XYZ file of C-alpha atoms in Angstrom:
651
model
C 0.000 0.000 0.000
C 2.793 2.415 0.963
C 4.685 1.486 -2.203
C 1.626 2.233 -4.338
C 1.224 5.598 -2.608
C 4.901 6.340 -3.158
C 4.577 5.549 -6.883
C 1.482 7.727 -7.113
C 3.297 10.643 -5.486
C 6.237 10.160 -7.830
C 3.932 10.127 -10.857
C 2.167 13.250 -9.619
C 5.528 14.952 -9.075
C 6.673 14.079 -12.619
C 3.487 15.409 -14.156
C 3.690 18.591 -12.095
C 7.361 19.056 -12.946
C 6.750 18.602 -16.650
C 3.839 21.037 -16.585
C 5.523 23.623 -14.409
C 8.806 23.649 -16.287
C 7.282 24.012 -19.769
C 7.939 27.642 -20.534
C 8.670 27.904 -24.267
C 5.149 29.133 -24.875
C 2.918 31.707 -23.201
C 3.642 35.359 -22.743
C 1.610 35.919 -19.618
C 3.550 37.520 -16.780
C 4.026 34.868 -14.102
C 7.193 35.740 -12.262
C 6.247 33.660 -9.234
C 5.212 30.029 -9.488
C 1.662 29.175 -8.531
C 1.198 25.483 -9.016
C -2.201 25.416 -7.331
C -3.931 26.318 -10.578
C -2.099 23.618 -12.509
C -3.952 20.578 -11.311
C -3.394 17.247 -12.992
C -5.566 16.582 -16.024
C -6.062 13.935 -18.668
C -4.581 16.197 -21.296
C -1.138 16.173 -19.678
C -0.666 12.451 -19.138
C 1.146 11.909 -22.440
C 4.285 13.483 -23.779
C 5.136 13.658 -27.473
C 8.489 12.109 -28.348
C 10.988 14.621 -29.769
C 11.310 14.627 -33.561
C 14.563 14.556 -35.468
C 14.739 17.906 -37.184
C 16.999 20.817 -37.956
C 14.281 23.117 -36.634
C 14.162 24.000 -32.939
C 12.389 21.446 -30.776
C 10.114 22.868 -28.100
C 11.469 21.713 -24.737
C 11.005 22.329 -21.019
C 13.111 25.224 -19.777
C 12.482 25.588 -16.059
C 9.823 28.308 -16.082
C 6.099 28.306 -15.398
C 3.447 30.236 -17.266
C -0.258 30.325 -16.526
C -3.040 29.942 -19.067
C -6.699 30.947 -18.709
C -8.562 27.861 -17.487
C -12.077 29.189 -17.825
C -12.718 29.100 -14.067
C -10.622 31.867 -12.605
C -12.883 34.778 -13.529
C -11.918 38.275 -14.580
C -9.649 40.925 -13.102
C -9.075 44.656 -13.641
C -5.596 46.141 -13.596
C -5.362 48.634 -10.734
C -2.900 50.712 -12.767
C -4.178 51.006 -16.338
C -7.727 49.675 -16.007
C -7.333 46.837 -18.505
C -9.852 44.002 -18.051
C -8.720 40.448 -18.690
C -8.608 36.846 -17.511
C -7.456 36.762 -13.891
C -4.879 34.014 -14.468
C -3.228 36.184 -17.099
C -2.409 38.884 -14.572
C 0.882 39.478 -12.834
C 1.797 38.334 -9.301
C -0.087 36.128 -6.843
C -2.539 38.895 -5.983
C -3.436 39.362 -9.677
C -3.730 43.142 -9.206
C -1.799 44.197 -12.309
C -1.764 43.130 -15.958
C 2.010 43.460 -16.330
C 5.271 44.084 -14.543
C 5.354 47.669 -15.819
C 1.940 48.440 -14.295
C 3.023 46.910 -10.985
C 6.125 49.079 -10.885
C 4.277 52.197 -11.992
C 1.709 51.764 -9.238
C 4.141 53.007 -6.624
C 5.074 56.067 -8.661
C 3.861 59.331 -7.151
C 3.032 60.662 -10.601
C 0.307 58.032 -10.957
C -1.397 58.434 -7.595
C -3.831 61.040 -8.851
C -5.161 58.871 -11.681
C -5.398 55.844 -9.384
C -7.350 57.793 -6.782
C -9.687 59.130 -9.446
C -10.408 55.638 -10.735
C -11.056 54.303 -7.224
C -13.512 57.150 -6.705
C -15.448 56.119 -9.783
C -14.188 58.840 -12.097
C -13.426 58.194 -15.766
C -10.157 56.347 -16.360
C -7.099 57.913 -17.964
C -6.632 58.102 -21.725
C -4.436 55.011 -21.636
C -7.058 53.121 -19.702
C -9.717 54.033 -22.248
C -7.597 52.542 -24.996
C -7.019 49.287 -23.157
C -10.289 48.754 -21.304
C -12.815 46.298 -22.676
C -16.378 45.535 -21.647
C -16.607 42.761 -19.027
C -16.364 39.343 -20.661
C -18.882 36.675 -19.744
C -19.256 32.966 -20.295
C -15.582 32.197 -20.701
C -14.827 35.144 -23.038
C -17.376 33.913 -25.592
C -19.537 36.108 -27.735
C -20.010 33.074 -29.904
C -23.195 33.997 -31.707
C -21.879 37.394 -32.686
C -18.630 35.828 -33.845
C -20.414 33.292 -36.044
C -22.428 36.074 -37.655
C -19.264 38.059 -38.334
C -17.540 34.997 -39.780
C -20.465 34.362 -42.084
C -20.407 37.944 -43.368
C -16.656 37.728 -43.969
C -17.004 34.507 -45.948
C -19.707 36.043 -48.132
C -17.527 39.033 -48.908
C -14.671 36.804 -50.124
C -16.613 34.782 -52.682
C -15.873 37.116 -55.601
C -12.188 37.243 -56.482
C -11.241 40.319 -58.452
C -7.970 41.120 -60.161
C -7.023 43.365 -57.271
C -8.097 40.807 -54.684
C -6.540 37.645 -56.059
C -5.744 35.230 -53.255
C -3.154 32.500 -53.671
C -4.705 30.674 -50.736
C -8.175 30.504 -52.266
C -6.701 29.641 -55.673
C -4.644 26.756 -54.279
C -7.333 25.437 -51.941
C -10.189 25.515 -54.448
C -8.140 23.762 -57.133
C -6.088 21.470 -54.855
C -2.832 22.803 -56.280
C 0.790 22.309 -55.245
C 3.350 25.115 -55.162
C 7.089 24.897 -55.727
C 8.951 24.932 -52.383
C 10.990 27.964 -51.379
C 14.164 25.871 -51.605
C 13.804 25.841 -55.403
C 14.591 29.565 -55.509
C 18.088 30.185 -54.166
C 17.996 33.869 -55.149
C 14.778 34.561 -53.202
C 14.649 35.497 -49.497
C 15.203 32.385 -47.323
C 15.800 30.307 -50.458
C 19.106 28.944 -49.187
C 18.193 28.695 -45.489
C 14.563 27.553 -45.505
C 15.501 24.270 -43.842
C 12.719 21.750 -43.276
C 9.908 24.169 -42.561
C 6.886 22.120 -43.561
C 3.466 20.897 -42.488
C 3.282 20.315 -38.745
C 5.516 23.207 -37.690
C 4.036 25.287 -34.851
C 4.070 29.087 -34.782
C 2.648 31.909 -32.697
C 0.234 34.179 -34.566
C -2.384 36.817 -33.694
C -5.616 35.304 -32.392
C -8.407 36.911 -34.408
C -11.116 34.774 -32.782
C -11.567 37.029 -29.763
C -12.678 40.517 -28.797
C -9.727 41.373 -26.583
C -7.550 44.426 -26.943
C -4.649 44.887 -27.408
C -3.599 42.113 -29.802
C -3.355 38.637 -28.304
C -1.764 35.514 -29.765
C -2.253 31.771 -29.953
C -0.416 28.721 -31.255
C -1.162 27.547 -34.814
C 0.067 24.608 -36.858
C 0.965 24.667 -40.558
C -1.620 22.509 -42.330
C -0.459 23.195 -45.887
C 2.540 25.040 -47.272
C 2.630 26.790 -50.657
C 5.851 28.730 -51.135
C 5.862 31.462 -48.510
C 2.120 31.043 -47.950
C 0.939 28.725 -45.184
C -2.522 27.463 -44.316
C -2.690 27.693 -40.520
C -5.009 26.110 -37.977
C -5.239 27.188 -34.354
C -4.212 24.558 -31.814
C -7.273 22.915 -30.295
C -9.362 22.791 -33.469
C -8.169 19.246 -34.239
C -9.830 18.301 -37.577
C -12.089 21.360 -37.662
C -11.029 23.556 -40.600
C -13.720 26.204 -40.126
C -11.269 28.883 -38.981
C -8.244 27.889 -41.058
C -6.548 30.891 -42.631
C -3.727 31.618 -45.074
C -0.780 33.689 -43.958
C 2.640 34.585 -45.348
C 5.014 32.683 -43.090
C 7.622 35.452 -43.467
C 5.286 38.214 -42.321
C 5.937 40.164 -39.140
C 2.896 38.580 -37.444
C 4.336 35.036 -37.488
C 6.760 34.042 -34.722
C 8.456 30.924 -33.369
C 6.925 29.295 -30.316
C 8.381 31.055 -27.306
C 8.318 34.524 -28.795
C 5.311 35.579 -26.718
C 7.032 34.475 -23.524
C 10.153 36.474 -24.290
C 8.196 39.503 -25.540
C 5.575 39.687 -22.810
C 2.691 39.058 -25.199
C -0.460 37.227 -24.050
C -1.484 33.825 -25.392
C -5.261 33.387 -25.320
C -7.186 30.448 -26.842
C -9.816 31.223 -29.505
C -13.330 31.869 -28.209
C -14.819 29.186 -30.433
C -13.013 26.390 -28.606
C -12.440 27.910 -25.176
C -14.957 25.532 -23.640
C -13.174 22.404 -24.897
C -10.513 22.173 -22.197
C -10.511 23.077 -18.542
C -6.734 23.341 -18.409
C -5.225 24.902 -21.525
C -1.759 24.842 -20.099
C -1.790 21.061 -19.767
C -3.211 20.796 -23.279
C -0.369 22.817 -24.760
C 2.242 20.911 -22.763
C 1.009 17.725 -24.380
C 0.692 19.112 -27.894
C 3.845 21.184 -28.095
C 6.516 19.238 -26.257
C 8.771 17.786 -28.946
C 7.059 19.639 -31.796
C 8.951 21.724 -34.355
C 8.882 25.494 -34.568
C 10.656 28.234 -36.509
C 14.297 29.064 -35.740
C 14.600 31.883 -33.183
C 16.439 34.050 -35.740
C 13.896 33.424 -38.502
C 12.710 37.052 -38.693
C 16.297 38.272 -38.788
C 17.132 35.953 -41.689
C 14.054 37.114 -43.585
C 15.112 40.719 -43.081
C 18.662 39.982 -44.202
C 17.354 38.228 -47.312
C 15.469 41.374 -48.274
C 18.482 43.677 -48.195
C 19.481 44.497 -51.767
C 22.925 45.888 -52.622
C 21.796 47.821 -55.702
C 20.746 51.361 -54.869
C 19.000 54.102 -56.857
C 21.267 56.171 -59.138
C 23.818 53.378 -59.593
C 25.007 53.118 -63.217
C 25.156 49.818 -65.100
C 25.476 48.497 -68.626
C 22.338 46.733 -69.816
C 21.139 45.237 -73.102
C 19.626 47.739 -75.526
C 16.033 46.582 -75.919
C 15.821 48.136 -79.394
C 19.072 46.572 -80.662
C 19.907 43.335 -78.921
C 23.450 43.272 -80.261
C 24.618 46.129 -78.057
C 24.450 47.504 -74.524
C 23.645 50.941 -73.163
C 24.324 52.779 -69.936
C 21.386 52.968 -67.554
C 20.894 53.968 -63.962
C 18.874 52.270 -61.245
C 15.608 54.093 -60.652
C 13.729 51.655 -58.404
C 14.500 48.448 -56.496
C 11.623 46.147 -55.511
C 12.404 42.698 -54.186
C 15.718 42.672 -56.036
C 14.075 43.628 -59.327
C 15.502 46.772 -60.876
C 13.794 49.418 -62.942
C 16.621 50.733 -65.099
C 16.272 54.009 -66.977
C 18.533 54.446 -69.993
C 20.835 57.345 -69.224
C 20.247 59.081 -72.555
C 16.460 58.958 -72.137
C 15.217 62.526 -72.363
C 12.004 62.110 -70.367
C 13.233 59.209 -68.192
C 10.527 56.887 -69.515
C 12.793 54.742 -71.696
C 13.357 51.983 -69.180
C 13.920 48.276 -68.692
C 13.113 45.814 -65.904
C 15.320 42.925 -64.792
C 16.536 41.170 -61.663
C 19.789 42.267 -60.061
C 21.258 38.824 -60.850
C 20.150 38.929 -64.477
C 22.823 38.064 -67.072
C 21.660 41.131 -69.011
C 23.271 43.714 -66.715
C 26.983 44.329 -66.163
C 29.379 46.768 -64.565
C 30.448 49.891 -66.437
C 33.251 48.952 -68.830
C 32.134 45.345 -69.316
C 31.332 45.732 -73.020
C 34.741 47.179 -73.816
C 36.526 44.482 -71.811
C 35.032 41.571 -73.794
C 34.595 43.245 -77.199
C 30.803 43.628 -77.074
C 29.087 46.369 -79.068
C 28.134 49.407 -77.021
C 26.012 52.460 -77.718
C 27.842 55.582 -76.679
C 25.660 58.028 -74.832
C 25.126 61.547 -76.138
C 25.671 62.645 -72.558
C 29.390 63.375 -72.420
C 29.548 63.482 -68.647
C 27.519 61.438 -66.231
C 25.277 63.306 -63.845
C 26.936 64.196 -60.583
C 24.425 62.215 -58.513
C 25.023 59.018 -60.505
C 27.803 56.603 -59.653
C 29.051 53.314 -61.089
C 27.780 50.150 -59.424
C 30.664 48.129 -57.917
C 31.665 45.128 -59.995
C 31.201 42.611 -57.175
C 27.428 43.218 -57.119
C 26.826 41.484 -60.439
C 26.180 37.802 -61.054
C 29.391 35.894 -61.565
C 29.985 33.351 -64.307
C 32.513 30.577 -64.143
C 35.854 31.064 -65.855
C 36.360 29.072 -69.047
C 39.459 28.011 -70.939
C 39.353 29.372 -74.486
C 42.959 28.458 -75.270
C 42.221 24.874 -76.356
C 39.269 23.569 -78.353
C 36.609 26.262 -78.332
C 33.584 27.653 -80.117
C 34.249 29.145 -83.540
C 32.352 31.484 -85.811
C 29.922 29.648 -88.068
C 29.342 26.690 -85.747
C 25.740 25.552 -85.460
C 23.753 24.979 -82.278
C 20.256 25.237 -80.829
C 19.235 28.262 -78.773
C 16.222 29.781 -77.059
C 15.096 32.704 -79.179
C 15.152 35.794 -76.912
C 12.478 37.353 -79.120
C 10.181 34.336 -78.837
C 10.906 32.525 -75.610
C 8.511 29.676 -76.372
C 10.786 28.533 -79.226
C 14.144 26.782 -79.429
C 15.639 27.551 -82.827
C 18.408 26.613 -85.222
C 21.187 29.111 -84.526
C 24.730 30.074 -85.516
C 27.676 31.489 -83.600
C 28.383 34.820 -85.290
C 31.206 36.127 -83.137
C 33.373 34.825 -80.311
C 33.995 37.382 -77.576
C 36.332 37.311 -74.594
C 35.647 35.643 -71.209
C 33.473 32.943 -72.777
C 30.798 35.155 -74.336
C 29.291 34.428 -77.764
C 27.226 36.465 -80.209
C 24.494 34.265 -81.662
C 22.010 34.715 -84.507
C 18.819 32.809 -85.353
C 19.130 31.185 -88.761
C 16.762 32.516 -91.427
C 15.710 35.644 -89.555
C 18.882 37.680 -89.057
C 19.238 41.321 -90.001
C 21.936 42.071 -92.562
C 23.789 44.341 -90.151
C 23.647 41.847 -87.299
C 21.589 44.200 -85.150
C 19.523 41.293 -83.821
C 22.415 39.117 -82.712
C 22.305 38.457 -79.022
C 24.880 37.604 -76.402
C 24.916 34.356 -74.421
C 27.710 33.043 -72.270
C 29.160 29.703 -73.358
C 27.866 28.165 -70.110
C 24.412 29.652 -70.541
C 21.580 27.143 -70.008
C 19.817 28.780 -72.972
C 22.048 27.246 -75.651
C 22.185 23.553 -76.540
C 24.154 21.179 -78.751
C 22.808 20.051 -82.098
C 20.246 17.286 -81.523
C 19.128 18.410 -78.059
C 15.511 19.001 -79.110
C 15.240 15.747 -81.021
C 16.585 13.675 -78.123
C 14.258 15.353 -75.629
C 11.215 15.414 -77.912
C 11.033 19.204 -78.104
C 9.850 20.882 -81.294
C 12.816 22.607 -82.953
C 11.997 25.750 -84.919
C 13.697 25.483 -88.326
C 15.133 28.512 -90.180
C 12.500 30.789 -91.655
C 11.853 29.847 -95.271
C 13.466 26.425 -94.961
C 11.227 24.087 -96.951
C 12.883 20.712 -96.549
C 10.697 19.443 -93.728
C 10.782 17.671 -91.390
C 14.022 19.389 -90.444
C 17.063 17.094 -90.221
C 20.320 18.372 -88.772
C 22.462 16.013 -90.848
C 21.000 17.325 -94.093
C 21.118 20.965 -92.968
C 24.780 20.814 -91.941
C 25.685 19.248 -95.259
C 23.687 21.774 -97.259
C 25.187 24.766 -95.446
C 28.690 23.346 -95.217
C 28.639 23.902 -91.469
C 29.786 21.991 -88.422
C 28.052 21.507 -85.117
C 29.568 23.022 -81.992
C 31.228 20.250 -79.920
C 28.912 18.800 -77.299
C 31.605 18.874 -74.622
C 31.736 22.700 -74.684
C 28.185 23.143 -73.391
C 26.989 23.432 -69.808
C 26.816 19.863 -68.507
C 25.465 20.528 -65.019
C 21.943 19.529 -64.042
C 21.202 20.691 -60.473
C 18.757 18.911 -58.235
C 16.352 21.816 -58.493
C 13.265 20.272 -56.894
C 10.703 21.441 -59.441
C 7.911 19.085 -60.487
C 5.359 19.292 -63.276
C 2.211 21.062 -62.105
C 3.873 23.161 -59.424
C 2.693 26.751 -59.050
C 4.964 29.754 -58.810
C 5.227 33.446 -59.605
C 7.106 34.111 -62.832
C 8.188 37.167 -64.774
C 6.690 37.523 -68.225
C 10.055 37.923 -69.931
C 8.442 39.548 -72.958
C 7.013 42.204 -70.623
C 9.475 42.030 -67.739
C 7.767 44.469 -65.410
C 4.959 41.917 -64.950
C 5.125 39.042 -62.448
C 2.360 36.539 -63.100
C 0.658 33.468 -61.677
C 2.329 30.556 -63.471
C 2.697 26.768 -63.658
C 5.567 24.442 -64.521
C 4.188 22.309 -67.349
C 7.293 20.470 -68.523
C 10.790 19.730 -67.229
C 13.723 18.772 -69.429
C 16.580 18.286 -66.993
C 17.316 21.887 -65.921
C 15.007 23.471 -68.479
C 11.468 24.433 -67.384
C 8.462 25.150 -69.540
C 6.520 27.906 -67.717
C 2.852 28.449 -68.515
C 1.024 31.637 -67.527
C -2.317 30.681 -66.002
C -5.285 31.831 -68.044
C -3.256 32.358 -71.225
C -2.793 30.225 -74.327
C 0.113 27.770 -74.531
C 1.823 29.832 -77.231
C 2.685 32.378 -74.552
C 4.654 29.755 -72.611
C 8.349 30.391 -72.054
C 11.410 28.183 -71.655
C 13.261 29.197 -68.501
C 16.253 27.784 -66.666
C 15.576 26.255 -63.245
C 17.978 28.768 -61.647
C 16.586 31.812 -63.408
C 16.268 34.838 -61.080
C 12.947 35.593 -62.781
C 11.131 32.767 -60.970
C 9.775 33.210 -57.443
C 7.903 31.239 -54.781
C 4.197 31.679 -54.211
C 3.799 34.694 -51.939
C 6.923 36.524 -53.150
C 4.942 39.488 -54.468
C 3.073 39.817 -51.173
C 6.318 39.631 -49.228
C 8.195 42.209 -51.289
C 5.324 44.537 -52.182
C 5.476 43.793 -55.918
C 2.175 43.664 -57.790
C 1.112 40.174 -58.870
C -0.755 39.690 -62.139
C -3.588 37.155 -61.592
C -4.695 34.579 -64.193
C -6.334 36.140 -67.225
C -10.144 36.019 -67.131
C -12.067 34.104 -69.779
C -12.966 37.281 -71.705
C -9.276 38.001 -72.219
C -8.512 34.401 -73.143
C -11.120 34.530 -75.922
C -9.230 37.433 -77.520
C -5.792 35.841 -77.326
C -6.080 34.082 -80.673
C -6.495 37.421 -82.449
C -3.555 38.938 -80.603
C -1.267 35.985 -81.341
C -1.705 36.406 -85.093
C 0.448 39.530 -84.865
C 3.402 37.770 -83.225
C 5.827 37.743 -86.169
C 9.021 39.728 -85.705
C 9.800 42.831 -87.690
C 13.502 43.468 -88.238
C 13.099 47.126 -89.149
C 11.726 48.221 -85.791
C 11.716 47.403 -82.129
C 10.284 43.966 -81.543
C 6.764 44.138 -80.171
C 6.611 40.415 -79.815
C 4.128 37.894 -78.591
C 3.197 39.892 -75.535
C 0.137 39.500 -73.396
C -2.255 42.424 -73.743
C -4.229 42.511 -70.497
C -7.625 44.202 -70.273
C -7.734 47.620 -68.591
C -8.528 46.244 -65.132
C -5.511 43.932 -65.294
C -2.941 46.483 -66.388
C -0.102 47.010 -63.965
C -0.063 50.675 -63.017
C 1.957 50.475 -59.826
C 4.925 52.079 -61.604
C 5.219 54.133 -64.741
C 6.845 52.510 -67.731
C 6.513 51.774 -71.414
C 6.038 48.400 -73.054
C 9.130 46.244 -73.094
C 10.486 44.339 -75.989
C 12.952 41.740 -74.830
C 14.288 39.690 -71.987
C 16.391 36.598 -72.202
C 14.767 33.522 -70.743
C 17.357 31.950 -68.493
C 20.008 32.690 -65.994
C 23.708 32.376 -66.675
C 24.388 31.761 -63.010
C 26.680 28.911 -62.178
C 24.875 25.739 -61.173
C 25.375 24.366 -57.700
C 24.418 20.838 -58.568
C 25.769 18.156 -60.802
C 24.447 15.407 -63.005
C 25.005 13.491 -66.193
C 24.873 15.674 -69.252
C 21.366 15.582 -70.610
C 22.417 14.945 -74.199
C 23.726 11.572 -73.072
C 20.555 10.670 -71.222
C 17.523 8.912 -72.560
C 14.608 11.176 -73.421
């Protein structure tokens, strides 16, 4: 009998110790332990085994925090007048809502306001801001809440262009988004870790009528890029209050943040009746669970610091003559995307959009150093406020050895047409530049003066050996006017007296990028590079992605490299403040056939291309700018992965 009693006491002590020492979550001020309110309950009898993870594991840390248990009643702070759950208040006497109010109580400067309140006079201005009406029935105004929720749901049924919601789009269509780890150039792309479904976070609790803001624990139910579908702890399989949130927003915190910041954790009104001891419930649910790293917000902030600044000067491709570059200065930086204004533009409207890691921009003097054509500015002296961007800010390409076997003028290859990014064409090397750069022309459609040649690096993922399209079952666009169809490389090389560029000179790296067919993302329309659109990966050929713009015809698709800086995770626009272009409505889609008939290139004028023409309500007016004519479809950045060269692989 005594042994059984001893075991019972030991068990009770273990349960109490586990409950009392669990302090990674809360936020209520509880500087002195009060274990009397933490009675044993069924919810605390089990403990979740720790998970193997690179994310922080929620553990016991020797502190005690008190949660509202629904039985302790209400209390009013004797300093500021705030009304709240008694267990949430500071000290054993529960007279004050926080440490600061307790300390201020003894201040002589506050005695007048305290006396006035005790005498029934109106509270101070601060008290008016914090005071709420007395809460009854365990903080529930359930009927009113349900009515509000119903009204909110009705207001969200119609999705407009301005109100496009990734969460609704993904949920209603059961879609999958590309993970953040696919985008190394995006914030958190290289340090996302294993943030996934099941991770716990602390977020504002909107299911209450308390003021100021209170928080509660939520679990990630579904992850789509930066966007997460969250469910408050305690709702179990009830999805009625699930909500989408950008995991990188300032309202999302790791478990433990409330405790260290002095913020209150309060369970949602809808489920407050479910448990008599919320503290024990959270001990059971959170011990051993994963949460965000403690420096998560800091890493997000660091990932959104961009080295390019307004008024920096760069060399960028001339959108009217692809064969040359021009000097431009940085006008705007949004999420690493640069609005560049050509320096010789009289009204400052002749501009060009690209990412700061784009292979289309270079440091001042780059063109001269490699032998690239360059348009000299009519401005003899740069403006005093402008300054050259440092060379180390630009994307680096790997050094190549041009001393041995190398590309030569006249060699044939296959290349993505920068003027029609949905096509891979028969192409010719027209000039070999220094540092591995090549000038390339599309066979059958070149201007006599070479003004439409374009520059790719020899390691660019946008050029391919002869036979690449045939092996991978991609339609190869033959030279314009070539009548001997179907096109055969063997016959064409013999007829033109040409040789194919050696396979071994091309980029052989295939990184483990993580993309899958059907994944959603946000992608730049490279024919109109100021627009970032809702898009889908529809085909993957090793490192090459076929990107489809939702709501538009397939002929607007674009071939893009998996490491292109013009691809972003779902939620990137929301995070950076860039405007996202939603899928085209049906009325626009019906008119696309007419628009596409005008897609042929004109060599005598700036290419107007196969661009999307959105209806008035879809036009992007968040920044001034003209239409854009050209942007290359892949990044020249060095690959971090490795793999067998795709030409050698089976299709």
